[in-house]
């Protein structure tokens, strides 16, 4: 009997070993092996200014374009000292080095190993100095290299400046103090002098709090929250007086045994003076981390808590599957089977250190089918896993039957998440044949997911040349005065042409129907400053089949622009009189009578005393909370790589508007960039990584003293005199009148004669925005409606200084009067930046 049992056990053992080996052999090269996502392994580097840690940097294993690594700026000490700490390292550190390059990364200034550093268990402290090879008040690209004993080299990027009188420590101290006092209601009483509490503040939600909120909102009301770890302070922008910061922190509240966690992000913009510090702007966003268990449900609701109402949500056609993304977690709930699956997240309850909760990535849900299978994209910085330490676009598929997620294609990117997000929010669409369409670096790409092959479809050369429907299904671009329409869902294409002697412009969408305008060639005017006047005598709406749904036209009435809000189109119009002159007239409103799409699952908001507004996802039926099953999918393992590299296109120079520690937008037009940066109190960077404009960063008074009144009034046209004055100021003597007579525009004349600067027009930008250039000793040319031109050459607290060639006078004009004067003349400005 014993021999029989022994033989039986031997047979069973051999059988299972054979089964395992066979399975591995069969699975070799296939996608059937699974595992959990790999842990985060890269160390964190944080800069230090005396006793304050700031600029928490996360490492890159892939090469990045340092020109665009602008999310933080590090300030050197008086003798170029550079202090930082290295934490959370999983492997022993073999070497640390510091590299300094020009701001555009083209010129290597130094690459120096750090000779000495102090290591105490899991903390490395570095005190070093940059070599005497840099200039003061000049930004550089700083990269810190950390090499592990295993040979892996990790790079950490920040901007760097060596400057006097920046008061960096005092500004950091103010932000840290303000942040800490919000958790102490008694100490927070001193914050009231910084707040601008008024009716603009929304005191009904903790999700968004700002400088206009009541002190009780700023101090968390009755939530009784506390910080779980030290906050991460980032210095985003810095000038002599002003600075911008973000503060990221993790707080908890509620039951001590089962606390509720919240991600908190704060934005500060301050102005420092010797007398006091002024809070120019303050915003705080609070987002609840969802509890992935039965407590997430109540009746027919998924309780998302304190978060925004704009929750990304996609459901299957019958509503039985609803997929939603909140606080960096992508979840799928099956109403029929009562199963909740967490499809993706870089963090979980066991892994909530800064390496895991670092939030420079986003999730886009692409499709959900009746079987619960989900296509989605994760894009941005990869905190962990196969592509840890890279920035890219990762397309995943969730297989509901196997409860697995699998990477289908990966597209690497060498610029930061903020730039990736700005573009992919415009276009990211997957069709039924597994073609992924995306907008990146002003280019439309098509990626064949099965073949791992990317194709460039169109390079967009103008900010207004491309419009995309909200669903991302329809794209329209202007090519050779024809509109090319492409239905990405069906693959259908359509061309819309203007008539003979006409020009066409895409304006937007009403649902999936394209709106465009037509202008007659004889009505289009190119002004001397280079701006185009494009009055559209008719506005049309067509569907994707090419059927004309509506045409708006009225005698002598011209549309200049449109705005679309929900189901209403507003036409901004001008009227032409008998003399051919245009003047503003009342706007026209066109209503959309299309039925709004309804969903079987929907986002609702409820008011709860302590928590104020909370967000809930109402599902189509009541949830049995006792039988909810939570699934954690495994990731499919595969051999080799599934990457595709997209070819870069030649394109026009771009302008990057930065705000609140991130990228607000990318523009081909300097004019559009300044308008937006002025509106949001941001800054602008050019392609070389130089800051060309920043709101609020100017002194109280400045005048370009080299521009003086002429001894006699010139007989030439005022525009030619202004151009001659600008060129002479730059050391160049030209007869601008001759060049104008030859048909050259203002932009042509300045660009050709000033090759080392960037010349730009700023039509519609406020005068106040132009004073930034005057502050830097750059004159600003202004055109008047009567054809005359003047120069702005100075300003103080009450006046601007204007050079008027028609009278030969250099005189002061009140700020308010000047602002109104230039507005009445169309705010037509031209200047340059270096």
PDB file of N, CA and C in Angstrom, residues 315-386:
ATOM      1  N   UNK A 315     -19.708  54.574 -20.298  1.00  0.00           N
ATOM      2  CA  UNK A 315     -20.485  53.376 -19.990  1.00  0.00           C
ATOM      3  C   UNK A 315     -20.708  52.548 -21.248  1.00  0.00           C
ATOM      4  N   UNK A 316     -21.022  51.268 -21.052  1.00  0.00           N
ATOM      5  CA  UNK A 316     -21.386  50.417 -22.181  1.00  0.00           C
ATOM      6  C   UNK A 316     -22.747  50.863 -22.708  1.00  0.00           C
ATOM      7  N   UNK A 317     -23.104  50.378 -23.881  1.00  0.00           N
ATOM      8  CA  UNK A 317     -24.325  50.858 -24.535  1.00  0.00           C
ATOM      9  C   UNK A 317     -25.567  50.646 -23.682  1.00  0.00           C
ATOM     10  N   UNK A 318     -25.643  49.532 -22.964  1.00  0.00           N
ATOM     11  CA  UNK A 318     -26.825  49.269 -22.141  1.00  0.00           C
ATOM     12  C   UNK A 318     -26.657  49.796 -20.710  1.00  0.00           C
ATOM     13  N   UNK A 319     -25.506  50.387 -20.408  1.00  0.00           N
ATOM     14  CA  UNK A 319     -25.297  50.966 -19.084  1.00  0.00           C
ATOM     15  C   UNK A 319     -24.945  49.976 -18.007  1.00  0.00           C
ATOM     16  N   UNK A 320     -24.755  48.694 -18.371  1.00  0.00           N
ATOM     17  CA  UNK A 320     -24.447  47.681 -17.349  1.00  0.00           C
ATOM     18  C   UNK A 320     -23.012  47.797 -16.845  1.00  0.00           C
ATOM     19  N   UNK A 321     -22.129  48.385 -17.654  1.00  0.00           N
ATOM     20  CA  UNK A 321     -20.734  48.597 -17.264  1.00  0.00           C
ATOM     21  C   UNK A 321     -20.478  50.102 -17.241  1.00  0.00           C
ATOM     22  N   UNK A 322     -19.950  50.609 -16.138  1.00  0.00           N
ATOM     23  CA  UNK A 322     -19.585  52.020 -16.068  1.00  0.00           C
ATOM     24  C   UNK A 322     -18.134  52.112 -15.601  1.00  0.00           C
ATOM     25  N   UNK A 323     -17.331  52.841 -16.383  1.00  0.00           N
ATOM     26  CA  UNK A 323     -15.901  53.000 -16.091  1.00  0.00           C
ATOM     27  C   UNK A 323     -15.662  54.465 -15.761  1.00  0.00           C
ATOM     28  N   UNK A 324     -14.939  54.724 -14.686  1.00  0.00           N
ATOM     29  CA  UNK A 324     -14.711  56.092 -14.253  1.00  0.00           C
ATOM     30  C   UNK A 324     -13.299  56.239 -13.697  1.00  0.00           C
ATOM     31  N   UNK A 325     -12.802  57.471 -13.743  1.00  0.00           N
ATOM     32  CA  UNK A 325     -11.448  57.770 -13.272  1.00  0.00           C
ATOM     33  C   UNK A 325     -11.520  58.880 -12.244  1.00  0.00           C
ATOM     34  N   UNK A 326     -10.929  58.639 -11.074  1.00  0.00           N
ATOM     35  CA  UNK A 326     -10.904  59.646 -10.016  1.00  0.00           C
ATOM     36  C   UNK A 326      -9.647  59.457  -9.180  1.00  0.00           C
ATOM     37  N   UNK A 327      -8.989  60.566  -8.856  1.00  0.00           N
ATOM     38  CA  UNK A 327      -7.794  60.555  -7.991  1.00  0.00           C
ATOM     39  C   UNK A 327      -6.729  59.589  -8.487  1.00  0.00           C
ATOM     40  N   UNK A 328      -6.547  59.499  -9.815  1.00  0.00           N
ATOM     41  CA  UNK A 328      -5.505  58.646 -10.362  1.00  0.00           C
ATOM     42  C   UNK A 328      -5.838  57.177 -10.393  1.00  0.00           C
ATOM     43  N   UNK A 329      -7.072  56.814 -10.080  1.00  0.00           N
ATOM     44  CA  UNK A 329      -7.517  55.416 -10.136  1.00  0.00           C
ATOM     45  C   UNK A 329      -8.545  55.260 -11.257  1.00  0.00           C
ATOM     46  N   UNK A 330      -8.387  54.212 -12.050  1.00  0.00           N
ATOM     47  CA  UNK A 330      -9.366  53.877 -13.073  1.00  0.00           C
ATOM     48  C   UNK A 330     -10.135  52.649 -12.601  1.00  0.00           C
ATOM     49  N   UNK A 331     -11.453  52.791 -12.470  1.00  0.00           N
ATOM     50  CA  UNK A 331     -12.283  51.716 -11.933  1.00  0.00           C
ATOM     51  C   UNK A 331     -13.390  51.353 -12.915  1.00  0.00           C
ATOM     52  N   UNK A 332     -13.789  50.099 -12.884  1.00  0.00           N
ATOM     53  CA  UNK A 332     -14.897  49.612 -13.693  1.00  0.00           C
ATOM     54  C   UNK A 332     -15.881  48.889 -12.774  1.00  0.00           C
ATOM     55  N   UNK A 333     -17.164  49.297 -12.869  1.00  0.00           N
ATOM     56  CA  UNK A 333     -18.179  48.632 -12.045  1.00  0.00           C
ATOM     57  C   UNK A 333     -19.202  47.959 -12.959  1.00  0.00           C
ATOM     58  N   UNK A 334     -19.408  46.655 -12.719  1.00  0.00           N
ATOM     59  CA  UNK A 334     -20.392  45.881 -13.456  1.00  0.00           C
ATOM     60  C   UNK A 334     -21.663  45.834 -12.617  1.00  0.00           C
ATOM     61  N   UNK A 335     -22.701  46.558 -13.082  1.00  0.00           N
ATOM     62  CA  UNK A 335     -23.947  46.655 -12.322  1.00  0.00           C
ATOM     63  C   UNK A 335     -24.619  45.290 -12.208  1.00  0.00           C
ATOM     64  N   UNK A 336     -24.505  44.474 -13.244  1.00  0.00           N
ATOM     65  CA  UNK A 336     -25.183  43.172 -13.272  1.00  0.00           C
ATOM     66  C   UNK A 336     -24.543  42.172 -12.324  1.00  0.00           C
ATOM     67  N   UNK A 337     -23.213  42.070 -12.358  1.00  0.00           N
ATOM     68  CA  UNK A 337     -22.513  41.077 -11.522  1.00  0.00           C
ATOM     69  C   UNK A 337     -22.082  41.628 -10.172  1.00  0.00           C
ATOM     70  N   UNK A 338     -22.238  42.944  -9.978  1.00  0.00           N
ATOM     71  CA  UNK A 338     -21.861  43.596  -8.723  1.00  0.00           C
ATOM     72  C   UNK A 338     -20.362  43.454  -8.426  1.00  0.00           C
ATOM     73  N   UNK A 339     -19.550  43.622  -9.499  1.00  0.00           N
ATOM     74  CA  UNK A 339     -18.100  43.522  -9.347  1.00  0.00           C
ATOM     75  C   UNK A 339     -17.446  44.869  -9.646  1.00  0.00           C
ATOM     76  N   UNK A 340     -16.511  45.241  -8.790  1.00  0.00           N
ATOM     77  CA  UNK A 340     -15.737  46.478  -8.963  1.00  0.00           C
ATOM     78  C   UNK A 340     -14.288  46.098  -9.237  1.00  0.00           C
ATOM     79  N   UNK A 341     -13.758  46.549 -10.371  1.00  0.00           N
ATOM     80  CA  UNK A 341     -12.362  46.242 -10.724  1.00  0.00           C
ATOM     81  C   UNK A 341     -11.567  47.535 -10.779  1.00  0.00           C
ATOM     82  N   UNK A 342     -10.400  47.539 -10.150  1.00  0.00           N
ATOM     83  CA  UNK A 342      -9.470  48.673 -10.235  1.00  0.00           C
ATOM     84  C   UNK A 342      -8.533  48.375 -11.394  1.00  0.00           C
ATOM     85  N   UNK A 343      -8.794  49.008 -12.532  1.00  0.00           N
ATOM     86  CA  UNK A 343      -8.059  48.675 -13.749  1.00  0.00           C
ATOM     87  C   UNK A 343      -6.651  49.233 -13.747  1.00  0.00           C
ATOM     88  N   UNK A 344      -6.486  50.396 -13.134  1.00  0.00           N
ATOM     89  CA  UNK A 344      -5.145  50.995 -13.138  1.00  0.00           C
ATOM     90  C   UNK A 344      -4.994  51.982 -11.992  1.00  0.00           C
ATOM     91  N   UNK A 345      -3.814  51.973 -11.382  1.00  0.00           N
ATOM     92  CA  UNK A 345      -3.409  52.970 -10.396  1.00  0.00           C
ATOM     93  C   UNK A 345      -1.937  52.738 -10.075  1.00  0.00           C
ATOM     94  N   UNK A 346      -1.185  53.820  -9.944  1.00  0.00           N
ATOM     95  CA  UNK A 346       0.219  53.676  -9.561  1.00  0.00           C
ATOM     96  C   UNK A 346       0.366  53.478  -8.055  1.00  0.00           C
ATOM     97  N   UNK A 347      -0.676  53.808  -7.288  1.00  0.00           N
ATOM     98  CA  UNK A 347      -0.585  53.687  -5.830  1.00  0.00           C
ATOM     99  C   UNK A 347      -1.700  52.786  -5.319  1.00  0.00           C
ATOM    100  N   UNK A 348      -1.544  52.317  -4.082  1.00  0.00           N
ATOM    101  CA  UNK A 348      -2.601  51.593  -3.379  1.00  0.00           C
ATOM    102  C   UNK A 348      -2.414  51.851  -1.895  1.00  0.00           C
ATOM    103  N   UNK A 349      -3.215  51.223  -1.055  1.00  0.00           N
ATOM    104  CA  UNK A 349      -3.150  51.511   0.382  1.00  0.00           C
ATOM    105  C   UNK A 349      -1.806  51.139   0.996  1.00  0.00           C
ATOM    106  N   UNK A 350      -1.084  50.192   0.370  1.00  0.00           N
ATOM    107  CA  UNK A 350       0.206  49.778   0.896  1.00  0.00           C
ATOM    108  C   UNK A 350       1.358  50.600   0.322  1.00  0.00           C
ATOM    109  N   UNK A 351       1.093  51.342  -0.741  1.00  0.00           N
ATOM    110  CA  UNK A 351       2.151  52.110  -1.412  1.00  0.00           C
ATOM    111  C   UNK A 351       1.656  53.529  -1.677  1.00  0.00           C
ATOM    112  N   UNK A 352       1.874  54.406  -0.685  1.00  0.00           N
ATOM    113  CA  UNK A 352       1.409  55.789  -0.817  1.00  0.00           C
ATOM    114  C   UNK A 352       2.516  56.789  -0.511  1.00  0.00           C
ATOM    115  N   UNK A 353       3.760  56.383  -0.734  1.00  0.00           N
ATOM    116  CA  UNK A 353       4.849  57.348  -0.584  1.00  0.00           C
ATOM    117  C   UNK A 353       4.862  58.253  -1.812  1.00  0.00           C
ATOM    118  N   UNK A 354       5.706  59.272  -1.776  1.00  0.00           N
ATOM    119  CA  UNK A 354       5.724  60.256  -2.860  1.00  0.00           C
ATOM    120  C   UNK A 354       6.058  59.647  -4.217  1.00  0.00           C
ATOM    121  N   UNK A 355       6.818  58.562  -4.232  1.00  0.00           N
ATOM    122  CA  UNK A 355       7.140  57.904  -5.497  1.00  0.00           C
ATOM    123  C   UNK A 355       5.883  57.360  -6.173  1.00  0.00           C
ATOM    124  N   UNK A 356       4.923  56.919  -5.367  1.00  0.00           N
ATOM    125  CA  UNK A 356       3.727  56.291  -5.911  1.00  0.00           C
ATOM    126  C   UNK A 356       2.617  57.297  -6.207  1.00  0.00           C
ATOM    127  N   UNK A 357       2.480  58.328  -5.377  1.00  0.00           N
ATOM    128  CA  UNK A 357       1.356  59.260  -5.551  1.00  0.00           C
ATOM    129  C   UNK A 357       1.727  60.467  -6.407  1.00  0.00           C
ATOM    130  N   UNK A 358       2.961  60.535  -6.892  1.00  0.00           N
ATOM    131  CA  UNK A 358       3.380  61.609  -7.798  1.00  0.00           C
ATOM    132  C   UNK A 358       2.426  61.640  -8.992  1.00  0.00           C
ATOM    133  N   UNK A 359       1.818  62.797  -9.240  1.00  0.00           N
ATOM    134  CA  UNK A 359       0.646  62.824 -10.128  1.00  0.00           C
ATOM    135  C   UNK A 359       0.887  63.490 -11.478  1.00  0.00           C
ATOM    136  N   UNK A 360       2.033  63.247 -12.102  1.00  0.00           N
ATOM    137  CA  UNK A 360       2.285  63.839 -13.414  1.00  0.00           C
ATOM    138  C   UNK A 360       1.909  62.868 -14.521  1.00  0.00           C
ATOM    139  N   UNK A 361       0.699  62.358 -14.442  1.00  0.00           N
ATOM    140  CA  UNK A 361       0.165  61.467 -15.470  1.00  0.00           C
ATOM    141  C   UNK A 361      -1.355  61.593 -15.467  1.00  0.00           C
ATOM    142  N   UNK A 362      -1.975  61.051 -16.484  1.00  0.00           N
ATOM    143  CA  UNK A 362      -3.429  61.099 -16.565  1.00  0.00           C
ATOM    144  C   UNK A 362      -3.924  59.833 -17.270  1.00  0.00           C
ATOM    145  N   UNK A 363      -5.243  59.627 -17.192  1.00  0.00           N
ATOM    146  CA  UNK A 363      -5.868  58.443 -17.769  1.00  0.00           C
ATOM    147  C   UNK A 363      -7.008  58.891 -18.681  1.00  0.00           C
ATOM    148  N   UNK A 364      -7.079  58.317 -19.863  1.00  0.00           N
ATOM    149  CA  UNK A 364      -8.160  58.603 -20.808  1.00  0.00           C
ATOM    150  C   UNK A 364      -8.878  57.304 -21.156  1.00  0.00           C
ATOM    151  N   UNK A 365     -10.191  57.261 -20.894  1.00  0.00           N
ATOM    152  CA  UNK A 365     -11.004  56.092 -21.235  1.00  0.00           C
ATOM    153  C   UNK A 365     -11.410  56.215 -22.699  1.00  0.00           C
ATOM    154  N   UNK A 366     -11.110  55.206 -23.496  1.00  0.00           N
ATOM    155  CA  UNK A 366     -11.393  55.270 -24.925  1.00  0.00           C
ATOM    156  C   UNK A 366     -12.675  54.530 -25.317  1.00  0.00           C
ATOM    157  N   UNK A 367     -12.909  53.350 -24.748  1.00  0.00           N
ATOM    158  CA  UNK A 367     -14.113  52.598 -25.108  1.00  0.00           C
ATOM    159  C   UNK A 367     -14.423  51.553 -24.045  1.00  0.00           C
ATOM    160  N   UNK A 368     -15.721  51.200 -23.975  1.00  0.00           N
ATOM    161  CA  UNK A 368     -16.207  50.151 -23.071  1.00  0.00           C
ATOM    162  C   UNK A 368     -17.233  49.335 -23.852  1.00  0.00           C
ATOM    163  N   UNK A 369     -17.074  48.002 -23.887  1.00  0.00           N
ATOM    164  CA  UNK A 369     -18.059  47.191 -24.608  1.00  0.00           C
ATOM    165  C   UNK A 369     -18.978  46.459 -23.639  1.00  0.00           C
ATOM    166  N   UNK A 370     -19.955  45.738 -24.208  1.00  0.00           N
ATOM    167  CA  UNK A 370     -20.971  45.065 -23.387  1.00  0.00           C
ATOM    168  C   UNK A 370     -20.376  43.963 -22.524  1.00  0.00           C
ATOM    169  N   UNK A 371     -19.229  43.418 -22.937  1.00  0.00           N
ATOM    170  CA  UNK A 371     -18.598  42.360 -22.152  1.00  0.00           C
ATOM    171  C   UNK A 371     -17.743  42.884 -21.013  1.00  0.00           C
ATOM    172  N   UNK A 372     -17.652  44.223 -20.883  1.00  0.00           N
ATOM    173  CA  UNK A 372     -16.852  44.811 -19.809  1.00  0.00           C
ATOM    174  C   UNK A 372     -15.405  45.023 -20.173  1.00  0.00           C
ATOM    175  N   UNK A 373     -15.056  44.798 -21.454  1.00  0.00           N
ATOM    176  CA  UNK A 373     -13.688  45.049 -21.895  1.00  0.00           C
ATOM    177  C   UNK A 373     -13.489  46.551 -22.111  1.00  0.00           C
ATOM    178  N   UNK A 374     -12.325  47.039 -21.712  1.00  0.00           N
ATOM    179  CA  UNK A 374     -12.078  48.484 -21.707  1.00  0.00           C
ATOM    180  C   UNK A 374     -10.765  48.789 -22.414  1.00  0.00           C
ATOM    181  N   UNK A 375     -10.806  49.779 -23.302  1.00  0.00           N
ATOM    182  CA  UNK A 375      -9.588  50.328 -23.902  1.00  0.00           C
ATOM    183  C   UNK A 375      -9.313  51.666 -23.227  1.00  0.00           C
ATOM    184  N   UNK A 376      -8.084  51.853 -22.738  1.00  0.00           N
ATOM    185  CA  UNK A 376      -7.754  53.125 -22.089  1.00  0.00           C
ATOM    186  C   UNK A 376      -6.280  53.448 -22.291  1.00  0.00           C
ATOM    187  N   UNK A 377      -5.956  54.717 -22.092  1.00  0.00           N
ATOM    188  CA  UNK A 377      -4.584  55.193 -22.251  1.00  0.00           C
ATOM    189  C   UNK A 377      -4.112  55.802 -20.936  1.00  0.00           C
ATOM    190  N   UNK A 378      -2.900  55.474 -20.561  1.00  0.00           N
ATOM    191  CA  UNK A 378      -2.195  56.162 -19.464  1.00  0.00           C
ATOM    192  C   UNK A 378      -1.085  56.963 -20.117  1.00  0.00           C
ATOM    193  N   UNK A 379      -1.032  58.257 -19.851  1.00  0.00           N
ATOM    194  CA  UNK A 379       0.017  59.066 -20.476  1.00  0.00           C
ATOM    195  C   UNK A 379       0.642  60.009 -19.452  1.00  0.00           C
ATOM    196  N   UNK A 380       1.936  60.274 -19.655  1.00  0.00           N
ATOM    197  CA  UNK A 380       2.681  61.143 -18.752  1.00  0.00           C
ATOM    198  C   UNK A 380       3.868  60.421 -18.149  1.00  0.00           C
ATOM    199  N   UNK A 381       4.250  60.841 -16.946  1.00  0.00           N
ATOM    200  CA  UNK A 381       5.382  60.236 -16.237  1.00  0.00           C
ATOM    201  C   UNK A 381       4.947  58.908 -15.641  1.00  0.00           C
ATOM    202  N   UNK A 382       5.755  57.871 -15.866  1.00  0.00           N
ATOM    203  CA  UNK A 382       5.431  56.529 -15.386  1.00  0.00           C
ATOM    204  C   UNK A 382       6.143  56.281 -14.048  1.00  0.00           C
ATOM    205  N   UNK A 383       5.357  56.249 -12.966  1.00  0.00           N
ATOM    206  CA  UNK A 383       5.912  56.126 -11.613  1.00  0.00           C
ATOM    207  C   UNK A 383       6.545  54.764 -11.347  1.00  0.00           C
ATOM    208  N   UNK A 384       6.054  53.749 -12.015  1.00  0.00           N
ATOM    209  CA  UNK A 384       6.512  52.385 -11.749  1.00  0.00           C
ATOM    210  C   UNK A 384       6.191  51.509 -12.947  1.00  0.00           C
ATOM    211  N   UNK A 385       6.630  50.254 -12.882  1.00  0.00           N
ATOM    212  CA  UNK A 385       6.283  49.305 -13.925  1.00  0.00           C
ATOM    213  C   UNK A 385       7.291  49.248 -15.056  1.00  0.00           C
ATOM    214  N   UNK A 386       6.860  48.690 -16.172  1.00  0.00           N
ATOM    215  CA  UNK A 386       7.723  48.430 -17.334  1.00  0.00           C
ATOM    216  C   UNK A 386       8.419  49.690 -17.830  1.00  0.00           C
TER     217      UNK A 386
END
